[in-house]
Coordinates of C-alpha atoms in Angstrom, one line a residue:
X1 CA 0.0 0.0 0.0
X2 CA 1.2 3.4 -0.9
X3 CA 0.6 6.8 0.8
X4 CA 2.1 9.3 3.2
X5 CA 3.9 8.0 6.3
X6 CA 1.8 7.6 9.4
X7 CA 2.2 10.0 12.3
X8 CA 2.9 8.4 15.6
X9 CA 0.1 9.1 18.2
X10 CA 1.5 12.2 19.9
X11 CA -1.3 12.2 22.5
X12 CA -0.4 8.8 23.9
X13 CA 1.2 8.4 27.3
X14 CA 3.7 5.7 28.0
X15 CA 1.9 2.4 28.7
X16 CA 2.9 -0.6 30.6
X17 CA 1.6 -3.7 28.8
X18 CA 2.3 -7.4 28.3
X19 CA 4.0 -8.5 25.1
X20 CA 1.5 -8.5 22.2
X21 CA -1.0 -6.5 24.2
X22 CA -2.2 -3.1 23.2
X23 CA -3.7 -0.8 25.8
X24 CA -4.7 1.6 23.0
X25 CA -8.1 3.3 23.1
X26 CA -10.5 2.6 20.2
X27 CA -13.6 4.5 19.1
X28 CA -15.8 2.6 16.7
X29 CA -19.0 3.6 14.8
X30 CA -21.2 1.1 12.9
X31 CA -23.2 1.9 9.8
X32 CA -25.9 -0.3 8.2
X33 CA -27.7 -3.4 9.1
X34 CA -27.9 -5.8 12.1
X35 CA -25.2 -8.0 10.4
X36 CA -22.8 -5.0 10.6
X37 CA -23.7 -4.6 14.3
X38 CA -22.9 -8.3 14.8
X39 CA -19.6 -7.9 13.0
X40 CA -18.7 -5.0 15.3
X41 CA -19.3 -7.3 18.2
X42 CA -16.8 -9.7 16.6
X43 CA -14.3 -6.9 16.1
X44 CA -14.7 -5.7 19.7
X45 CA -14.0 -9.3 20.9
X46 CA -10.9 -9.7 18.8
X47 CA -9.5 -6.4 19.8
X48 CA -10.2 -6.7 23.5
X49 CA -8.5 -10.1 23.5
X50 CA -5.3 -8.2 22.4
X51 CA -5.7 -5.6 25.0
X52 CA -7.3 -2.8 23.1
X53 CA -9.8 -0.8 25.1
X54 CA -13.0 0.9 23.8
X55 CA -14.1 4.4 24.6
X56 CA -17.4 6.1 23.7
X57 CA -15.6 9.4 23.3
X58 CA -13.7 10.0 20.1
X59 CA -11.5 12.7 21.6
X60 CA -10.0 10.0 23.9
X61 CA -9.3 7.6 21.1
X62 CA -6.0 6.6 19.6
X63 CA -7.8 4.6 16.9
X64 CA -11.0 5.5 15.0
X65 CA -12.8 2.7 13.3
X66 CA -15.8 2.8 10.9
X67 CA -17.6 -0.4 10.2
X68 CA -19.4 0.3 7.0
X69 CA -22.2 -0.7 4.7
X70 CA -22.1 -0.8 0.9
X71 CA -25.8 -1.4 0.2
X72 CA -27.2 2.1 0.2
X73 CA -25.7 5.4 -1.2
X74 CA -26.7 7.2 2.0
X75 CA -24.5 5.0 4.1
X76 CA -21.6 5.7 1.8
X77 CA -22.1 9.5 2.1
X78 CA -22.3 9.3 5.9
X79 CA -19.0 7.4 6.1
X80 CA -17.3 9.9 3.8
X81 CA -18.6 12.8 5.9
X82 CA -17.3 11.2 9.1
X83 CA -13.9 10.5 7.5
X84 CA -13.6 14.1 6.5
X85 CA -14.4 15.2 10.1
X86 CA -11.3 13.4 11.4
X87 CA -8.7 14.6 8.8
X88 CA -7.5 17.6 10.8
X89 CA -7.5 15.6 14.1
X90 CA -5.4 12.9 12.5
X91 CA -2.7 15.5 11.6
X92 CA -2.9 17.1 15.1
X93 CA -2.9 13.9 17.2
X94 CA -1.6 11.2 15.0
X95 CA -4.8 9.2 15.0
X96 CA -5.0 5.9 13.3
X97 CA -8.1 5.6 11.1
X98 CA -9.5 2.4 9.9
X99 CA -12.4 1.5 7.6
X100 CA -13.9 -1.9 8.0
X101 CA -16.7 -3.9 6.4
X102 CA -18.5 -3.9 3.1
X103 CA -17.5 -0.5 1.9
X104 CA -13.9 -1.3 2.6
X105 CA -14.2 -4.4 0.5
X106 CA -16.2 -2.9 -2.4
X107 CA -14.4 0.4 -2.7
X108 CA -10.9 -0.6 -1.6
X109 CA -9.1 0.9 -4.6
X110 CA -11.0 4.2 -4.4
X111 CA -10.6 4.5 -0.7
X112 CA -6.8 3.9 -0.7
X113 CA -6.2 6.1 -3.8
X114 CA -8.3 9.1 -2.8
X115 CA -8.5 8.8 1.0
X116 CA -4.8 8.7 1.7
X117 CA -5.3 9.3 5.4
X118 CA -6.9 5.9 5.9
X119 CA -4.4 3.7 7.6
X120 CA -6.1 0.3 7.8
X121 CA -8.7 -1.1 5.4
X122 CA -10.3 -4.5 6.4
X123 CA -13.1 -6.4 4.7
X124 CA -15.7 -8.6 6.4
X125 CA -13.5 -11.7 6.1
X126 CA -10.4 -10.0 7.4
X127 CA -11.2 -9.2 11.0
X128 CA -8.8 -11.7 12.5
X129 CA -5.9 -9.7 11.1
X130 CA -7.2 -6.4 12.4
X131 CA -5.3 -6.4 15.8
X132 CA -1.9 -6.9 14.1
X133 CA -2.7 -4.4 11.4
X134 CA -3.6 -1.8 14.0
X135 CA -0.5 -2.5 16.1
X136 CA 1.7 -2.1 12.9
X137 CA -0.1 1.2 12.2
X138 CA 0.3 2.5 15.7
X139 CA 3.8 1.5 16.4
X140 CA 5.6 0.9 13.1
X141 CA 3.8 3.5 10.9
X142 CA 2.7 0.9 8.5
X143 CA -0.5 1.0 6.5
X144 CA -2.5 -2.2 6.4
X145 CA -4.9 -4.0 4.1
X146 CA -6.9 -7.2 4.5
X147 CA -9.6 -7.4 1.9
X148 CA -9.3 -11.0 0.6
X149 CA -12.7 -12.9 0.5
X150 CA -12.8 -16.3 2.2
X151 CA -14.7 -19.4 1.3
X152 CA -14.6 -20.7 4.9
X153 CA -14.5 -17.8 7.4
X154 CA -17.5 -17.8 9.7
X155 CA -15.7 -16.5 12.9
X156 CA -16.6 -19.8 14.6
X157 CA -15.5 -20.0 18.3
X158 CA -15.2 -16.2 18.6
X159 CA -17.5 -15.0 21.4
X160 CA -19.0 -11.6 20.3
X161 CA -18.6 -8.7 22.7
X162 CA -22.1 -7.6 23.2
X163 CA -23.7 -4.6 25.0
X164 CA -26.1 -5.5 27.8
X165 CA -29.8 -5.8 26.9
X166 CA -32.6 -8.2 26.2
X167 CA -32.1 -8.3 22.4
X168 CA -29.3 -10.2 20.7
X169 CA -28.5 -11.5 17.2
X170 CA -26.6 -14.4 15.8
X171 CA -25.2 -14.6 12.3
X172 CA -25.9 -18.2 11.2
X173 CA -24.3 -17.8 7.8
X174 CA -22.2 -15.4 5.8
X175 CA -22.1 -14.4 2.2
X176 CA -24.7 -15.0 -0.5
X177 CA -25.0 -17.0 -3.7
X178 CA -28.1 -15.3 -5.2
X179 CA -26.3 -12.5 -7.2
X180 CA -29.4 -10.3 -7.5
X181 CA -28.3 -7.7 -10.1
X182 CA -28.7 -4.7 -7.8
X183 CA -26.9 -6.2 -4.8
X184 CA -23.2 -5.9 -3.9
X185 CA -23.3 -8.5 -1.0
X186 CA -21.7 -11.4 -2.9
X187 CA -18.8 -9.1 -3.8
X188 CA -18.3 -7.7 -0.3
X189 CA -19.1 -10.7 1.9
X190 CA -18.2 -13.5 -0.5
X191 CA -20.0 -16.8 -1.3
X192 CA -22.5 -18.5 1.0
X193 CA -21.3 -20.6 3.9
X194 CA -23.1 -21.8 7.0
X195 CA -22.0 -22.0 10.6
X196 CA -22.2 -25.3 12.4
X197 CA -25.5 -25.6 14.4
X198 CA -23.7 -26.6 17.7
X199 CA -21.8 -23.3 17.8
X200 CA -25.0 -21.3 17.1
X201 CA -27.0 -23.1 19.8
X202 CA -24.1 -22.7 22.2
X203 CA -24.1 -18.9 21.4
X204 CA -27.8 -18.8 22.1
X205 CA -27.2 -20.4 25.5
X206 CA -24.6 -17.8 26.2
X207 CA -26.9 -15.0 25.2
X208 CA -29.5 -16.2 27.7
X209 CA -26.9 -16.3 30.5
X210 CA -26.2 -12.6 29.7
X211 CA -29.9 -11.6 30.0
X212 CA -31.0 -11.8 26.4
X213 CA -34.6 -12.9 25.9
X214 CA -35.1 -12.3 22.2
X215 CA -32.7 -13.6 19.5
X216 CA -32.7 -12.6 15.8
X217 CA -31.0 -15.1 13.5
X218 CA -29.2 -13.3 10.7
X219 CA -28.2 -14.3 7.1
X220 CA -28.4 -12.8 3.6
X221 CA -30.7 -15.7 2.8
X222 CA -31.5 -17.9 5.8
X223 CA -33.5 -20.3 3.6
X224 CA -30.2 -21.5 2.2
X225 CA -28.7 -22.5 5.6
X226 CA -27.3 -26.0 5.4
X227 CA -24.9 -27.8 7.8
X228 CA -24.9 -31.6 7.3
X229 CA -28.5 -32.7 7.9
X230 CA -29.5 -29.4 9.4
X231 CA -31.6 -26.9 7.5
X232 CA -32.8 -23.5 8.7
X233 CA -36.2 -24.8 9.9
X234 CA -34.5 -27.3 12.2
X235 CA -32.0 -24.7 13.4
X236 CA -34.9 -22.2 14.1
X237 CA -36.7 -24.8 16.2
X238 CA -33.5 -25.7 18.1
X239 CA -32.8 -22.1 19.0
X240 CA -36.5 -21.6 20.0
X241 CA -36.1 -24.6 22.4
X242 CA -33.2 -23.0 24.3
X243 CA -34.4 -22.5 27.9
X244 CA -34.9 -18.8 28.7
X245 CA -35.5 -17.7 25.1
X246 CA -38.9 -16.1 24.8
X247 CA -38.8 -14.9 21.2
X248 CA -36.9 -15.8 18.1
X249 CA -36.9 -13.7 14.9
X250 CA -34.9 -14.1 11.6
X251 CA -33.8 -12.0 8.7
X252 CA -34.1 -12.6 5.8
X253 CA -35.7 -15.4 3.8
X254 CA -35.8 -15.3 0.1
X255 CA -39.2 -15.8 -1.7
X256 CA -37.7 -18.0 -4.4
X257 CA -37.0 -21.0 -2.1
X258 CA -39.2 -20.7 1.0
X259 CA -39.4 -24.3 2.3
X260 CA -42.7 -25.6 3.8
X261 CA -40.8 -26.8 6.9
X262 CA -39.8 -23.3 7.6
X263 CA -43.3 -22.0 7.4
X264 CA -44.4 -24.8 9.7
X265 CA -41.8 -23.8 12.2
X266 CA -42.9 -20.2 12.2
X267 CA -46.6 -21.1 12.5
X268 CA -46.3 -23.7 15.2
X269 CA -43.3 -23.0 17.5
X270 CA -44.4 -20.9 20.5
X271 CA -41.1 -19.0 20.7
X272 CA -40.9 -18.1 17.0
X273 CA -42.5 -14.7 16.3
X274 CA -45.4 -14.8 13.8
X275 CA -43.7 -12.4 11.5
X276 CA -42.0 -13.1 8.2
X277 CA -39.9 -10.5 6.3
X278 CA -40.5 -11.4 2.7
X279 CA -38.7 -9.0 0.4
X280 CA -40.7 -8.2 -2.8
X281 CA -38.5 -5.5 -4.4
X282 CA -40.8 -5.2 -7.4
X283 CA -44.1 -6.8 -8.5
X284 CA -43.4 -6.5 -12.2
X285 CA -42.0 -9.7 -13.9
X286 CA -39.8 -7.9 -16.3
X287 CA -38.2 -5.9 -13.5
X288 CA -37.9 -9.0 -11.3
X289 CA -36.1 -10.7 -14.1
X290 CA -33.7 -7.8 -14.6
X291 CA -33.1 -7.9 -10.8
X292 CA -32.3 -11.6 -11.0
X293 CA -34.8 -12.4 -8.2
X294 CA -35.7 -15.9 -9.4
X295 CA -39.5 -15.6 -9.0
X296 CA -42.5 -14.1 -10.7
X297 CA -45.3 -12.0 -9.3
X298 CA -47.6 -15.1 -9.6
X299 CA -45.1 -17.2 -7.6
X300 CA -44.8 -14.5 -5.0
X301 CA -48.6 -14.3 -4.7
X302 CA -48.8 -18.1 -4.3
X303 CA -46.3 -18.0 -1.4
X304 CA -48.3 -15.2 0.3
X305 CA -51.4 -17.3 0.0
X306 CA -49.6 -20.3 1.6
X307 CA -48.4 -18.1 4.4
X308 CA -51.9 -16.6 5.0
X309 CA -53.4 -20.1 5.2
X310 CA -51.1 -20.9 8.2
X311 CA -52.9 -18.4 10.4
X312 CA -52.4 -14.9 11.6
X313 CA -48.9 -14.4 10.3
X314 CA -47.7 -10.9 9.6
X315 CA -45.7 -9.9 6.5
X316 CA -43.1 -7.1 6.1
X317 CA -41.2 -6.4 2.9
X318 CA -38.5 -4.5 1.0
X319 CA -39.2 -2.3 -2.0
X320 CA -36.8 -0.7 -4.5
X321 CA -38.3 2.2 -6.5
X322 CA -36.9 3.3 -9.8
X323 CA -34.8 0.3 -10.8
X324 CA -33.1 0.5 -14.2
X325 CA -35.8 0.9 -16.9
X326 CA -38.8 0.8 -14.6
X327 CA -41.8 2.4 -16.3
X328 CA -44.8 4.1 -14.5
X329 CA -47.0 1.1 -15.3
X330 CA -44.4 -1.4 -13.9
X331 CA -44.2 0.7 -10.8
X332 CA -48.0 0.7 -10.5
X333 CA -47.9 -3.1 -10.4
X334 CA -45.8 -2.9 -7.3
X335 CA -48.2 -0.3 -5.8
X336 CA -51.2 -2.5 -6.4
X337 CA -49.6 -5.6 -5.0
X338 CA -48.7 -3.7 -1.8
X339 CA -52.4 -2.7 -1.5
X340 CA -53.4 -6.3 -2.0
X341 CA -51.0 -8.0 0.4
X342 CA -51.3 -5.4 3.1
X343 CA -47.8 -5.6 4.7
X344 CA -47.4 -4.6 8.3
X345 CA -44.3 -2.6 7.4
X346 CA -42.1 -2.0 4.4
X347 CA -38.5 -0.7 4.0
X348 CA -38.6 1.4 0.9
X349 CA -35.6 2.6 -1.0
X350 CA -34.7 4.6 -4.1
X351 CA -32.5 2.5 -6.4
X352 CA -28.9 3.6 -6.2
X353 CA -26.3 2.0 -8.4
X354 CA -23.5 0.1 -6.6
X355 CA -20.2 -0.5 -8.2
X356 CA -19.3 -4.0 -9.4
X357 CA -22.9 -5.3 -9.4
X358 CA -24.5 -6.9 -12.4
X359 CA -26.9 -4.0 -12.8
X360 CA -24.0 -1.5 -12.9
X361 CA -22.3 -3.5 -15.7
X362 CA -25.4 -4.5 -17.7
X363 CA -28.1 -1.8 -17.4
X364 CA -28.4 1.9 -17.5
X365 CA -29.5 3.7 -14.4
X366 CA -32.0 5.8 -16.4
X367 CA -34.9 6.6 -14.1
X368 CA -34.6 10.3 -13.1
X369 CA -33.9 11.0 -9.5
X370 CA -37.1 13.1 -9.3
X371 CA -39.2 10.2 -10.5
X372 CA -37.5 7.8 -8.1
X373 CA -38.2 10.2 -5.3
X374 CA -41.9 10.5 -6.3
X375 CA -42.4 6.8 -6.5
X376 CA -40.6 6.2 -3.2
X377 CA -42.9 8.8 -1.5
X378 CA -46.0 7.2 -3.0
X379 CA -45.0 3.8 -1.6
X380 CA -44.1 5.3 1.8
X381 CA -47.4 7.1 2.1
X382 CA -49.3 4.0 1.0
X383 CA -47.5 1.9 3.6
X384 CA -48.4 4.5 6.3
X385 CA -52.1 4.1 5.4
X386 CA -51.9 0.3 5.5
X387 CA -50.0 0.2 8.8
X388 CA -52.4 2.6 10.4
X389 CA -55.4 0.5 9.3
X390 CA -53.8 -2.7 10.6
X391 CA -52.9 -1.1 13.9
X392 CA -56.4 0.3 14.4
X393 CA -57.8 -3.1 13.9
X394 CA -56.0 -4.1 17.1
X395 CA -57.9 -1.4 19.2
X396 CA -59.8 -3.3 21.9
X397 CA -57.6 -6.4 21.7
X398 CA -54.8 -7.5 24.1
X399 CA -51.3 -7.9 22.7
X400 CA -48.4 -9.5 24.5
X401 CA -45.5 -7.1 24.7
X402 CA -41.9 -7.7 25.6
X403 CA -40.9 -4.8 27.8
X404 CA -37.7 -3.1 26.7
X405 CA -37.5 0.0 28.9
X406 CA -38.8 3.5 29.3
X407 CA -40.6 5.3 26.5
X408 CA -38.5 7.7 24.6
X409 CA -40.9 10.5 25.5
X410 CA -41.6 9.9 29.2
X411 CA -40.1 8.0 32.1
X412 CA -43.7 7.5 33.3
X413 CA -44.4 5.1 30.4
X414 CA -43.0 1.7 29.4
X415 CA -42.3 0.7 25.8
X416 CA -41.7 -2.6 24.1
X417 CA -42.6 -4.6 21.0
X418 CA -45.4 -7.0 20.2
X419 CA -44.8 -10.4 18.7
X420 CA -45.5 -8.7 15.3
X421 CA -42.7 -6.2 16.0
X422 CA -44.9 -3.2 16.4
X423 CA -43.9 -0.6 19.1
X424 CA -46.2 -0.5 22.0
X425 CA -46.3 2.3 24.7
X426 CA -48.3 2.2 27.9
X427 CA -48.4 4.0 31.3
X428 CA -46.5 2.4 34.2
X429 CA -48.5 0.7 36.8
X430 CA -47.7 -0.3 40.4
X431 CA -46.2 -3.6 39.5
X432 CA -42.4 -3.9 39.5
X433 CA -41.3 -4.9 36.0
X434 CA -38.0 -5.7 34.3
X435 CA -36.8 -5.6 30.7
X436 CA -37.7 -8.9 29.1
X437 CA -41.0 -9.3 30.9
X438 CA -44.0 -10.2 28.8
X439 CA -46.8 -7.8 29.5
X440 CA -50.4 -8.1 28.4
X441 CA -51.4 -4.6 27.0
X442 CA -55.0 -3.7 26.1
X443 CA -54.7 -1.5 22.9
X444 CA -56.7 1.8 23.2
X445 CA -55.3 3.8 20.3
X446 CA -52.9 3.5 17.3
X447 CA -50.7 5.4 14.9
X448 CA -49.0 4.0 11.8
X449 CA -46.0 2.9 13.9
X450 CA -47.2 2.6 17.5
X451 CA -49.9 1.1 19.6
X452 CA -51.0 2.8 22.8
X453 CA -52.8 1.1 25.7
X454 CA -52.6 0.1 29.3
X455 CA -51.8 -3.1 31.2
X456 CA -54.7 -5.6 31.1
X457 CA -55.8 -6.3 34.6

C-alpha cells in the first residue's frame, strides 16, 4: 500500500503492557444493518483479546474505526462525511483511522487512492488480522490492508462482545450466492457458507446467560442455511427450544426458495415470532427478471397465499423504486400488489447503483432521481395508510409485549414490541417490572408505527 507515512500518536502516554498486548483506546462507529452490528461485536471481541480498550468518546481515542455498509448510497455518504471530520484531528494527534466492512471491500481501490489518510482497510472476512494491522499502524507507521474474501471464514469460536440488553443477534451464515443484479453483497461478503449448528446453539445459551430474551438469527438468505443434515427450519426450532429464550426472529428469507418446513416452524413453534420478512423489491415480472430475483409475481402471490393459510402471520417487505428501466405502469404493479398484500411494514428505497454489481455492468440507471423520489414517497405514504389501518384493527384487543425500557418521550411510560414487532407504549402501573418481561397490554389507540394502551388487569 502506498501513501504518506503515518504520524505516531502524539497524545499517547507511555503504557505498561504485556508482550503482544495493546492498551490503546478505540472509538468505533457502525453503519448499516444488524449484520454489521454483529460484525462490530466480533471486532470488539478480537481487539479486546489483544488488550485494546474501547471508549465512547472519540476525543479520547488513539484509533478511529468505521464499520461500513455498501448497500445504500446514503451509508456511503455518511461514512465519507465522518472520515472528513477526522482529517485535521489525525494530523494534530496522529490518530490511526480504519475503515472496515462492506464499503472497505467494495471500494478498496478508491478509498486507498483518494483517502490517503486511511491507515487500515479491512473487509468482512479479514477481522482476525485487524489487531496486528492496528499495532503495525500505531507503532511501526505501516499501512495495512486485509480485503481477501474467504470461502470458509464464519468466525466460529469467537464470542462476540455484546452490549447489555434483552435483544441479541446471531449470524448463522455469511455471504450470498443469489447474485441479485442490484446487490453488492456477494462481492463484499463472498460466497455463501453456513456455521455449524452446535456453535449457534451454544451462542444462544450464552446470550440467555447474559440476560437476552429475544434472539434474531441473521443471514443474507437464511432459507439456504445448510450444515450436514441441518436446514434452517431445524435450526430455528432448536434455538427456540433453548431455555430462557422467549422470542426468536430471523432476517431474511428469500421468496424463491421458501421451504414448507420453515413455514411450519414459524406457524407452530411458540417462541418463534409470527412475523415473516418477505422482500418483494418489485411486482413486475420484467423488472424482477432484470433484478435476478428468481421468482415471478404469480409465484410470490402463491407464497403469500400459503403463508396466510397458516394463520395470523404478519408480513413485512423491502421495495426498490426506480430500478433500471422501470416504467410508470411497472411501478403501479408494485403499488397495487402492496395494496393487495397489506404488509405490516415496508422498507422502501430509491434505487442507487452500486459499483461492481451486475446491474452496474449490464443496465443503464435511467430513471430520473425526481421520478425515483416521487415513487418512493408514494409507496411510503401507502404503507403508512396500511400500517395505520392494521394497527387500528387491534384497538380493543390485548397484545403480548416484551418490555424493553422507558418510553423515549416519558419515564412515566413503558415501551416494548409486540410479537409482530410493532412498538407499544403504555403507562407504568404499580407492579415492579424488568426488561424482558412479557406484559399483556390492552390497545386503546394507534398510529402507523405505534400502539397505545394500558396493562390488562
